[in-house]
PDB file of C-alpha atoms in Angstrom:
ATOM      1  CA  MET L1123     -10.382  -7.282 -21.593  1.00  0.00           C
ATOM      2  CA  PRO L1124      -7.279  -5.582 -23.493  1.00  0.00           C
ATOM      3  CA  LEU L1125      -5.455  -2.882 -21.496  1.00  0.00           C
ATOM      4  CA  LEU L1126      -6.491  -0.457 -23.832  1.00  0.00           C
ATOM      5  CA  SER L1127      -9.987  -0.699 -22.452  1.00  0.00           C
ATOM      6  CA  VAL L1128      -8.950   0.980 -19.231  1.00  0.00           C
ATOM      7  CA  PRO L1129      -8.331   4.388 -18.850  1.00  0.00           C
ATOM      8  CA  LYS L1130      -5.288   5.898 -20.685  1.00  0.00           C
ATOM      9  CA  GLU L1131      -3.575   7.036 -17.454  1.00  0.00           C
ATOM     10  CA  VAL L1132      -3.817   3.603 -16.020  1.00  0.00           C
ATOM     11  CA  ALA L1133      -2.552   1.861 -19.291  1.00  0.00           C
ATOM     12  CA  VAL L1134       0.565   4.066 -19.204  1.00  0.00           C
ATOM     13  CA  GLY L1135       1.178   3.625 -15.614  1.00  0.00           C
ATOM     14  CA  THR L1136       0.793  -0.087 -16.020  1.00  0.00           C
ATOM     15  CA  ALA L1137       3.528  -0.052 -18.704  1.00  0.00           C
ATOM     16  CA  MET L1138       5.874   2.329 -16.656  1.00  0.00           C
ATOM     17  CA  LEU L1139       5.479  -0.127 -13.709  1.00  0.00           C
ATOM     18  CA  GLY L1140       6.295  -3.042 -15.740  1.00  0.00           C
ATOM     19  CA  VAL L1141       9.310  -1.552 -16.986  1.00  0.00           C
ATOM     20  CA  ALA L1142      10.411  -0.378 -13.459  1.00  0.00           C
ATOM     21  CA  PHE L1143      10.016  -4.014 -12.371  1.00  0.00           C
ATOM     22  CA  ALA L1144      11.846  -5.531 -15.032  1.00  0.00           C
ATOM     23  CA  GLY L1145      14.741  -2.930 -14.430  1.00  0.00           C
ATOM     24  CA  GLY L1146      14.707  -4.214 -10.458  1.00  0.00           C
ATOM     25  CA  MET L1147      14.998  -7.660 -11.665  1.00  0.00           C
ATOM     26  CA  LEU L1148      17.898  -7.000 -13.899  1.00  0.00           C
ATOM     27  CA  ALA L1149      19.345  -5.038 -10.826  1.00  0.00           C
ATOM     28  CA  GLY L1150      18.965  -8.072  -8.849  1.00  0.00           C
ATOM     29  CA  LYS L1151      21.092 -10.284 -11.168  1.00  0.00           C
ATOM     30  CA  LEU L1152      23.698  -7.983 -11.582  1.00  0.00           C
ATOM     31  CA  TYR L1153      24.039  -6.800  -8.094  1.00  0.00           C
ATOM     32  CA  PRO L1154      22.406  -9.624  -6.050  1.00  0.00           C
ATOM     33  CA  SER L1155      23.672  -8.320  -2.643  1.00  0.00           C
ATOM     34  CA  LEU L1156      21.418  -5.432  -2.899  1.00  0.00           C
ATOM     35  CA  VAL L1157      18.314  -7.586  -3.132  1.00  0.00           C
ATOM     36  CA  PHE L1158      16.310  -8.745  -0.265  1.00  0.00           C
ATOM     37  CA  GLY L1159      18.288  -9.408   2.791  1.00  0.00           C
ATOM     38  CA  SER L1160      16.380  -7.210   5.245  1.00  0.00           C
ATOM     39  CA  PRO L1161      13.056  -6.550   6.743  1.00  0.00           C
ATOM     40  CA  SER L1162      12.823  -3.363   4.844  1.00  0.00           C
ATOM     41  CA  GLY L1163      12.690  -4.881   1.469  1.00  0.00           C
ATOM     42  CA  MET L1164      14.906  -4.822  -1.492  1.00  0.00           C
ATOM     43  CA  ILE L1165      17.749  -2.641  -0.360  1.00  0.00           C
ATOM     44  CA  ARG L1166      19.153  -2.571   3.182  1.00  0.00           C
ATOM     45  CA  LYS L1167      18.431   0.383   5.024  1.00  0.00           C
ATOM     46  CA  ASN L1168      22.045   0.928   5.857  1.00  0.00           C
ATOM     47  CA  ASN L1169      22.614   0.745   2.023  1.00  0.00           C
ATOM     48  CA  PRO L1170      24.197   3.893   0.632  1.00  0.00           C
ATOM     49  CA  LEU L1171      22.156   3.178  -2.436  1.00  0.00           C
ATOM     50  CA  ARG L1172      18.844   3.412  -0.489  1.00  0.00           C
ATOM     51  CA  GLN L1173      20.052   6.825   0.877  1.00  0.00           C
ATOM     52  CA  TYR L1174      20.771   7.822  -2.608  1.00  0.00           C
ATOM     53  CA  ILE L1175      17.195   7.050  -3.608  1.00  0.00           C
ATOM     54  CA  LEU L1176      15.886   8.938  -0.774  1.00  0.00           C
ATOM     55  CA  ASP L1177      18.119  12.000  -1.290  1.00  0.00           C
ATOM     56  CA  HIS L1178      17.143  11.950  -5.221  1.00  0.00           C
ATOM     57  CA  SER L1179      13.347  11.179  -5.307  1.00  0.00           C
ATOM     58  CA  LEU L1180      11.817  11.674  -1.853  1.00  0.00           C
ATOM     59  CA  ARG L1181       9.817  14.924  -1.812  1.00  0.00           C
ATOM     60  CA  GLU L1182       8.104  14.739   1.863  1.00  0.00           C
ATOM     61  CA  HIS L1183       5.835  17.259   3.123  1.00  0.00           C
ATOM     62  CA  PRO L1184       7.211  18.808   6.592  1.00  0.00           C
ATOM     63  CA  ILE L1185       4.356  17.455   8.498  1.00  0.00           C
ATOM     64  CA  LEU L1186       4.852  13.789   7.012  1.00  0.00           C
ATOM     65  CA  LYS L1187       8.547  14.006   7.974  1.00  0.00           C
ATOM     66  CA  LYS L1188       7.148  15.046  11.363  1.00  0.00           C
ATOM     67  CA  LEU L1189       4.826  11.943  11.495  1.00  0.00           C
ATOM     68  CA  ARG L1190       7.504   9.510  10.195  1.00  0.00           C
ATOM     69  CA  LEU L1191      10.232  10.733  13.047  1.00  0.00           C
ATOM     70  CA  LEU L1192       7.528  10.483  15.554  1.00  0.00           C
ATOM     71  CA  THR L1193       6.629   6.946  14.332  1.00  0.00           C
ATOM     72  CA  ALA L1194      10.208   5.993  13.993  1.00  0.00           C
ATOM     73  CA  ASP L1195      10.755   6.650  18.047  1.00  0.00           C
ATOM     74  CA  HIS L1196       7.693   4.132  18.769  1.00  0.00           C
ATOM     75  CA  PRO L1197       8.429   0.522  19.956  1.00  0.00           C
ATOM     76  CA  SER L1198       6.521  -0.772  16.816  1.00  0.00           C
ATOM     77  CA  GLY L1199       7.662   1.841  14.327  1.00  0.00           C
ATOM     78  CA  ARG L1200       9.080  -0.870  11.957  1.00  0.00           C
ATOM     79  CA  MET L1201       5.367  -1.449  11.142  1.00  0.00           C
ATOM     80  CA  MET L1202       5.288   1.800   9.047  1.00  0.00           C
ATOM     81  CA  VAL L1203       5.072   1.659   5.200  1.00  0.00           C
ATOM     82  CA  SER L1204       8.418   3.043   3.798  1.00  0.00           C
ATOM     83  CA  CYS L1205       8.244   6.572   3.228  1.00  0.00           C
ATOM     84  CA  GLU L1206       9.332   5.906  -0.832  1.00  0.00           C
ATOM     85  CA  GLN L1207       6.701   3.407  -1.040  1.00  0.00           C
ATOM     86  CA  ALA L1208       4.042   5.733   0.444  1.00  0.00           C
ATOM     87  CA  GLN L1209       5.131   8.431  -1.912  1.00  0.00           C
ATOM     88  CA  LEU L1210       4.524   5.910  -4.741  1.00  0.00           C
ATOM     89  CA  MET L1211       1.048   5.379  -3.404  1.00  0.00           C
ATOM     90  CA  ALA L1212       0.219   9.226  -3.371  1.00  0.00           C
ATOM     91  CA  ASN L1213       1.578   9.388  -6.962  1.00  0.00           C
ATOM     92  CA  LEU L1214      -0.785   6.664  -8.130  1.00  0.00           C
ATOM     93  CA  VAL L1215      -3.794   8.277  -6.214  1.00  0.00           C
ATOM     94  CA  LYS L1216      -2.831  11.585  -7.982  1.00  0.00           C
ATOM     95  CA  LEU L1217      -2.367  10.054 -11.307  1.00  0.00           C
ATOM     96  CA  ILE L1218      -5.706   8.320 -11.523  1.00  0.00           C
ATOM     97  CA  LYS L1219      -7.387  11.597  -9.938  1.00  0.00           C
ATOM     98  CA  ALA L1220      -8.659   9.465  -7.168  1.00  0.00           C
ATOM     99  CA  LYS L1221     -11.599  10.882  -4.942  1.00  0.00           C
ATOM    100  CA  LYS L1222     -12.197   7.947  -2.701  1.00  0.00           C
ATOM    101  CA  VAL L1223      -9.578   5.692  -1.166  1.00  0.00           C
ATOM    102  CA  ILE L1224      -9.686   2.770   1.164  1.00  0.00           C
ATOM    103  CA  GLU L1225      -6.778   2.047   3.413  1.00  0.00           C
ATOM    104  CA  ILE L1226      -6.803  -1.227   5.419  1.00  0.00           C
ATOM    105  CA  GLY L1227      -4.082  -0.921   8.348  1.00  0.00           C
ATOM    106  CA  VAL L1228      -3.290   2.516   9.120  1.00  0.00           C
ATOM    107  CA  PHE L1229      -0.876   2.386  12.048  1.00  0.00           C
ATOM    108  CA  THR L1230       0.086   5.933  13.035  1.00  0.00           C
ATOM    109  CA  GLY L1231      -1.575   7.217   9.709  1.00  0.00           C
ATOM    110  CA  TYR L1232       1.700   8.231   7.581  1.00  0.00           C
ATOM    111  CA  ASN L1233       0.343   6.542   4.560  1.00  0.00           C
ATOM    112  CA  ALA L1234      -3.157   7.821   4.926  1.00  0.00           C
ATOM    113  CA  LEU L1235      -2.002  11.152   5.452  1.00  0.00           C
ATOM    114  CA  ASN L1236       0.317  11.363   2.488  1.00  0.00           C
ATOM    115  CA  MET L1237      -2.569  10.257   0.122  1.00  0.00           C
ATOM    116  CA  ALA L1238      -4.976  12.558   1.896  1.00  0.00           C
ATOM    117  CA  LEU L1239      -2.533  15.677   0.811  1.00  0.00           C
ATOM    118  CA  VAL L1240      -3.096  14.884  -2.890  1.00  0.00           C
ATOM    119  CA  LEU L1241      -6.782  14.061  -2.629  1.00  0.00           C
ATOM    120  CA  PRO L1242      -9.267  16.971  -3.917  1.00  0.00           C
ATOM    121  CA  ASP L1243     -10.825  18.841  -1.044  1.00  0.00           C
ATOM    122  CA  ASN L1244     -13.947  16.669  -1.259  1.00  0.00           C
ATOM    123  CA  GLY L1245     -11.888  13.506  -1.486  1.00  0.00           C
ATOM    124  CA  ARG L1246     -12.065  10.928   1.555  1.00  0.00           C
ATOM    125  CA  VAL L1247      -9.830   8.026   2.691  1.00  0.00           C
ATOM    126  CA  ILE L1248     -11.755   5.315   4.600  1.00  0.00           C
ATOM    127  CA  ALA L1249      -9.063   4.453   6.933  1.00  0.00           C
ATOM    128  CA  CYS L1250      -9.509   0.821   8.549  1.00  0.00           C
ATOM    129  CA  ASP L1251      -7.798  -0.163  11.884  1.00  0.00           C
ATOM    130  CA  ILE L1252      -8.581  -1.882  15.043  1.00  0.00           C
ATOM    131  CA  ASN L1253      -6.157  -0.178  17.319  1.00  0.00           C
ATOM    132  CA  GLU L1254      -7.029   3.741  17.895  1.00  0.00           C
ATOM    133  CA  ASP L1255      -3.968   4.283  20.043  1.00  0.00           C
ATOM    134  CA  TYR L1256      -1.606   4.156  17.037  1.00  0.00           C
ATOM    135  CA  ALA L1257      -3.812   6.320  15.051  1.00  0.00           C
ATOM    136  CA  LYS L1258      -3.918   9.043  17.796  1.00  0.00           C
ATOM    137  CA  ILE L1259      -0.215   9.662  17.180  1.00  0.00           C
ATOM    138  CA  GLY L1260      -0.956  10.643  13.651  1.00  0.00           C
ATOM    139  CA  LYS L1261      -4.553  12.410  14.229  1.00  0.00           C
ATOM    140  CA  PRO L1262      -3.279  15.826  15.323  1.00  0.00           C
ATOM    141  CA  LEU L1263      -0.815  15.948  12.458  1.00  0.00           C
ATOM    142  CA  TRP L1264      -3.683  15.134  10.112  1.00  0.00           C
ATOM    143  CA  LYS L1265      -5.511  18.191  11.534  1.00  0.00           C
ATOM    144  CA  GLU L1266      -2.142  20.164  11.322  1.00  0.00           C
ATOM    145  CA  ALA L1267      -1.805  19.457   7.578  1.00  0.00           C
ATOM    146  CA  GLY L1268      -5.612  20.619   6.943  1.00  0.00           C
ATOM    147  CA  VAL L1269      -6.781  17.195   5.691  1.00  0.00           C
ATOM    148  CA  GLU L1270      -8.392  15.804   8.694  1.00  0.00           C
ATOM    149  CA  HIS L1271     -11.810  16.338   7.074  1.00  0.00           C
ATOM    150  CA  LYS L1272     -10.476  13.577   4.200  1.00  0.00           C
ATOM    151  CA  ILE L1273      -9.683  10.892   6.512  1.00  0.00           C
ATOM    152  CA  ASP L1274     -12.418   8.926   8.073  1.00  0.00           C
ATOM    153  CA  LEU L1275     -11.029   6.635  10.410  1.00  0.00           C
ATOM    154  CA  ARG L1276     -12.940   3.625  11.549  1.00  0.00           C
ATOM    155  CA  ILE L1277     -11.927   1.552  14.505  1.00  0.00           C
ATOM    156  CA  LYS L1278     -13.437  -2.076  14.019  1.00  0.00           C
ATOM    157  CA  PRO L1279     -12.549  -4.903  11.994  1.00  0.00           C
ATOM    158  CA  ALA L1280     -11.725  -4.027   8.377  1.00  0.00           C
ATOM    159  CA  ILE L1281     -13.971  -6.663   7.036  1.00  0.00           C
ATOM    160  CA  GLN L1282     -16.977  -5.374   8.948  1.00  0.00           C
ATOM    161  CA  THR L1283     -16.265  -1.724   7.755  1.00  0.00           C
ATOM    162  CA  LEU L1284     -15.840  -3.217   3.919  1.00  0.00           C
ATOM    163  CA  ASP L1285     -18.981  -4.933   4.189  1.00  0.00           C
ATOM    164  CA  GLU L1286     -20.857  -2.079   5.361  1.00  0.00           C
ATOM    165  CA  LEU L1287     -19.656  -0.008   2.298  1.00  0.00           C
ATOM    166  CA  VAL L1288     -21.010  -2.708  -0.036  1.00  0.00           C
ATOM    167  CA  ALA L1289     -24.257  -2.494   1.877  1.00  0.00           C
ATOM    168  CA  ASN L1290     -24.371   1.135   1.577  1.00  0.00           C
ATOM    169  CA  GLY L1291     -24.227   0.826  -1.987  1.00  0.00           C
ATOM    170  CA  GLU L1292     -20.788   1.823  -2.427  1.00  0.00           C
ATOM    171  CA  ALA L1293     -19.663  -0.948  -4.691  1.00  0.00           C
ATOM    172  CA  GLU L1294     -17.504  -0.187  -7.457  1.00  0.00           C
ATOM    173  CA  THR L1295     -17.449   3.750  -6.383  1.00  0.00           C
ATOM    174  CA  PHE L1296     -13.900   3.667  -4.949  1.00  0.00           C
ATOM    175  CA  ASP L1297     -10.427   4.625  -6.998  1.00  0.00           C
ATOM    176  CA  PHE L1298      -7.940   2.913  -5.000  1.00  0.00           C
ATOM    177  CA  ALA L1299      -7.114   0.750  -1.839  1.00  0.00           C
ATOM    178  CA  PHE L1300      -4.031   0.113   0.131  1.00  0.00           C
ATOM    179  CA  ILE L1301      -4.026  -3.262   2.156  1.00  0.00           C
ATOM    180  CA  ASP L1302      -1.491  -3.543   4.738  1.00  0.00           C
ATOM    181  CA  ALA L1303      -3.081  -5.164   7.825  1.00  0.00           C
ATOM    182  CA  ASP L1304      -3.134  -8.918   9.288  1.00  0.00           C
ATOM    183  CA  LYS L1305      -1.463 -11.000   6.549  1.00  0.00           C
ATOM    184  CA  GLU L1306      -3.932 -14.101   7.154  1.00  0.00           C
ATOM    185  CA  SER L1307      -6.792 -11.906   6.034  1.00  0.00           C
ATOM    186  CA  TYR L1308      -5.123 -10.551   2.850  1.00  0.00           C
ATOM    187  CA  ASN L1309      -7.303 -12.819   0.415  1.00  0.00           C
ATOM    188  CA  GLU L1310     -10.441 -11.687   1.984  1.00  0.00           C
ATOM    189  CA  TYR L1311      -9.451  -7.925   2.043  1.00  0.00           C
ATOM    190  CA  TYR L1312      -8.653  -8.356  -1.691  1.00  0.00           C
ATOM    191  CA  GLU L1313     -11.761  -9.976  -2.550  1.00  0.00           C
ATOM    192  CA  LYS L1314     -13.730  -7.285  -1.075  1.00  0.00           C
ATOM    193  CA  CYS L1315     -11.814  -4.599  -2.363  1.00  0.00           C
ATOM    194  CA  LEU L1316     -12.323  -5.800  -5.573  1.00  0.00           C
ATOM    195  CA  ARG L1317     -16.058  -5.383  -5.201  1.00  0.00           C
ATOM    196  CA  LEU L1318     -15.461  -1.669  -4.194  1.00  0.00           C
ATOM    197  CA  ILE L1319     -12.999  -0.619  -6.614  1.00  0.00           C
ATOM    198  CA  LYS L1320     -14.323   0.826 -10.154  1.00  0.00           C
ATOM    199  CA  LYS L1321     -12.847  -0.455 -13.328  1.00  0.00           C
ATOM    200  CA  GLY L1322      -9.557   1.074 -14.001  1.00  0.00           C
ATOM    201  CA  GLY L1323      -8.997   1.651 -10.134  1.00  0.00           C
ATOM    202  CA  ILE L1324      -6.061   0.103  -8.322  1.00  0.00           C
ATOM    203  CA  ILE L1325      -5.540  -2.159  -5.577  1.00  0.00           C
ATOM    204  CA  ALA L1326      -2.070  -1.922  -3.739  1.00  0.00           C
ATOM    205  CA  ILE L1327      -0.883  -5.004  -1.622  1.00  0.00           C
ATOM    206  CA  ASP L1328       1.907  -4.266   0.635  1.00  0.00           C
ATOM    207  CA  ASN L1329       4.490  -6.921   1.989  1.00  0.00           C
ATOM    208  CA  VAL L1330       4.074  -9.357  -0.958  1.00  0.00           C
ATOM    209  CA  PHE L1331       7.902 -10.561  -0.128  1.00  0.00           C
ATOM    210  CA  TRP L1332       7.543 -10.982   3.586  1.00  0.00           C
ATOM    211  CA  ASN L1333      11.005 -10.489   4.087  1.00  0.00           C
ATOM    212  CA  GLY L1334      11.800 -13.106   1.731  1.00  0.00           C
ATOM    213  CA  LYS L1335       9.742 -15.811   3.788  1.00  0.00           C
ATOM    214  CA  VAL L1336       7.441 -16.360   0.524  1.00  0.00           C
ATOM    215  CA  LEU L1337      10.355 -18.110  -1.208  1.00  0.00           C
ATOM    216  CA  LYS L1338       9.669 -21.206   0.841  1.00  0.00           C
ATOM    217  CA  PRO L1339       6.842 -20.640   3.435  1.00  0.00           C
ATOM    218  CA  ARG L1340       7.147 -22.768   6.491  1.00  0.00           C
ATOM    219  CA  LYS L1341       4.126 -24.592   7.306  1.00  0.00           C
ATOM    220  CA  ASP L1342       3.693 -22.916  10.661  1.00  0.00           C
ATOM    221  CA  ASP L1343       4.080 -19.446   9.244  1.00  0.00           C
ATOM    222  CA  LEU L1344       0.614 -18.617   8.268  1.00  0.00           C
ATOM    223  CA  ALA L1345       1.435 -15.043   7.411  1.00  0.00           C
ATOM    224  CA  ALA L1346       3.792 -16.260   4.612  1.00  0.00           C
ATOM    225  CA  GLN L1347       1.654 -19.070   3.491  1.00  0.00           C
ATOM    226  CA  SER L1348      -1.370 -16.466   3.058  1.00  0.00           C
ATOM    227  CA  ILE L1349       0.740 -13.960   0.971  1.00  0.00           C
ATOM    228  CA  HIS L1350       2.438 -16.756  -1.028  1.00  0.00           C
ATOM    229  CA  HIS L1351      -1.384 -18.303  -1.876  1.00  0.00           C
ATOM    230  CA  LEU L1352      -2.198 -14.738  -3.025  1.00  0.00           C
ATOM    231  CA  ASN L1353       0.636 -13.911  -4.880  1.00  0.00           C
ATOM    232  CA  GLU L1354       0.160 -17.229  -6.767  1.00  0.00           C
ATOM    233  CA  LYS L1355      -3.854 -16.357  -7.182  1.00  0.00           C
ATOM    234  CA  LEU L1356      -3.046 -12.557  -8.718  1.00  0.00           C
ATOM    235  CA  LEU L1357      -0.601 -14.174 -11.271  1.00  0.00           C
ATOM    236  CA  ARG L1358      -3.727 -15.904 -12.792  1.00  0.00           C
ATOM    237  CA  ASP L1359      -6.606 -13.800 -11.835  1.00  0.00           C
ATOM    238  CA  ALA L1360      -8.121 -12.346 -15.091  1.00  0.00           C
ATOM    239  CA  ARG L1361      -9.906  -9.752 -13.366  1.00  0.00           C
ATOM    240  CA  VAL L1362      -6.802  -7.532 -13.138  1.00  0.00           C
ATOM    241  CA  ASN L1363      -3.617  -6.518 -14.582  1.00  0.00           C
ATOM    242  CA  ILE L1364      -0.751  -6.764 -11.965  1.00  0.00           C
ATOM    243  CA  SER L1365       2.828  -5.511 -11.556  1.00  0.00           C
ATOM    244  CA  MET L1366       4.808  -6.885  -8.472  1.00  0.00           C
ATOM    245  CA  LEU L1367       7.414  -4.354  -7.541  1.00  0.00           C
ATOM    246  CA  PRO L1368      10.354  -4.488  -5.249  1.00  0.00           C
ATOM    247  CA  VAL L1369       9.842  -1.528  -3.514  1.00  0.00           C
ATOM    248  CA  GLY L1370       9.845  -1.622   0.550  1.00  0.00           C
ATOM    249  CA  ASP L1371       9.035  -5.266   1.643  1.00  0.00           C
ATOM    250  CA  GLY L1372       7.343  -5.868  -2.103  1.00  0.00           C
ATOM    251  CA  VAL L1373       4.023  -4.190  -3.309  1.00  0.00           C
ATOM    252  CA  THR L1374       1.849  -5.662  -5.819  1.00  0.00           C
ATOM    253  CA  LEU L1375      -0.373  -3.295  -7.613  1.00  0.00           C
ATOM    254  CA  ALA L1376      -3.646  -4.965  -9.095  1.00  0.00           C
ATOM    255  CA  PHE L1377      -5.384  -2.929 -11.665  1.00  0.00           C
ATOM    256  CA  LYS L1378      -9.103  -3.642 -11.896  1.00  0.00           C
ATOM    257  CA  LEU L1379     -10.316  -4.578 -15.468  1.00  0.00           C
TER     258      LEU L1379
END
């Protein structure tokens, strides 16, 4: 199906993201020391250029900042999506005028909050996780931000939640999905989200670089193997248009055709 057969906003967004990706690859050739090299992704956290990016692009809601700082103090704080990546997800949700969103892997809820803030009042995020203790950190801030009613937290295996949504007749009714949970299940998450997302919707898949380990996955690294196999599959998947972006630890955007 040609790109022009999807909504205008998605077509424009795909083209713009393709340009951004090309620019990132060019930057990698010209300035290889900036690319990869850290768990946070393309640019090292302590690199002045990353700070410049944040200083000149991050528009963080005060309560988002509050949650980010709380999460940073947590022993597992490094699991949180990068703030610039979360902002991109929210901008995409807003761009396609999304009302129904799926998030697989909530952690403390920074990204769920970011998306909920841009959803209409009747919008909702189906937030899937198996650890309620992490989510309890963010829930009071969801309420403080006035968007608690938009976030439907479901504490159970995400596969079970996704199957329930399909069984309830919600296939092809969601606008956006964000996948950032156990890497070994990425392919299954992707396939089920593809059933739930409507044509013109977007599936965002996080950690597609896996700190560079996808370049040569070890046989005993099931996470790297799983992500690498999905990356190869997405390249050839005629059901979607894709852009793999060097943001955070790498994110692939799959636009359903």
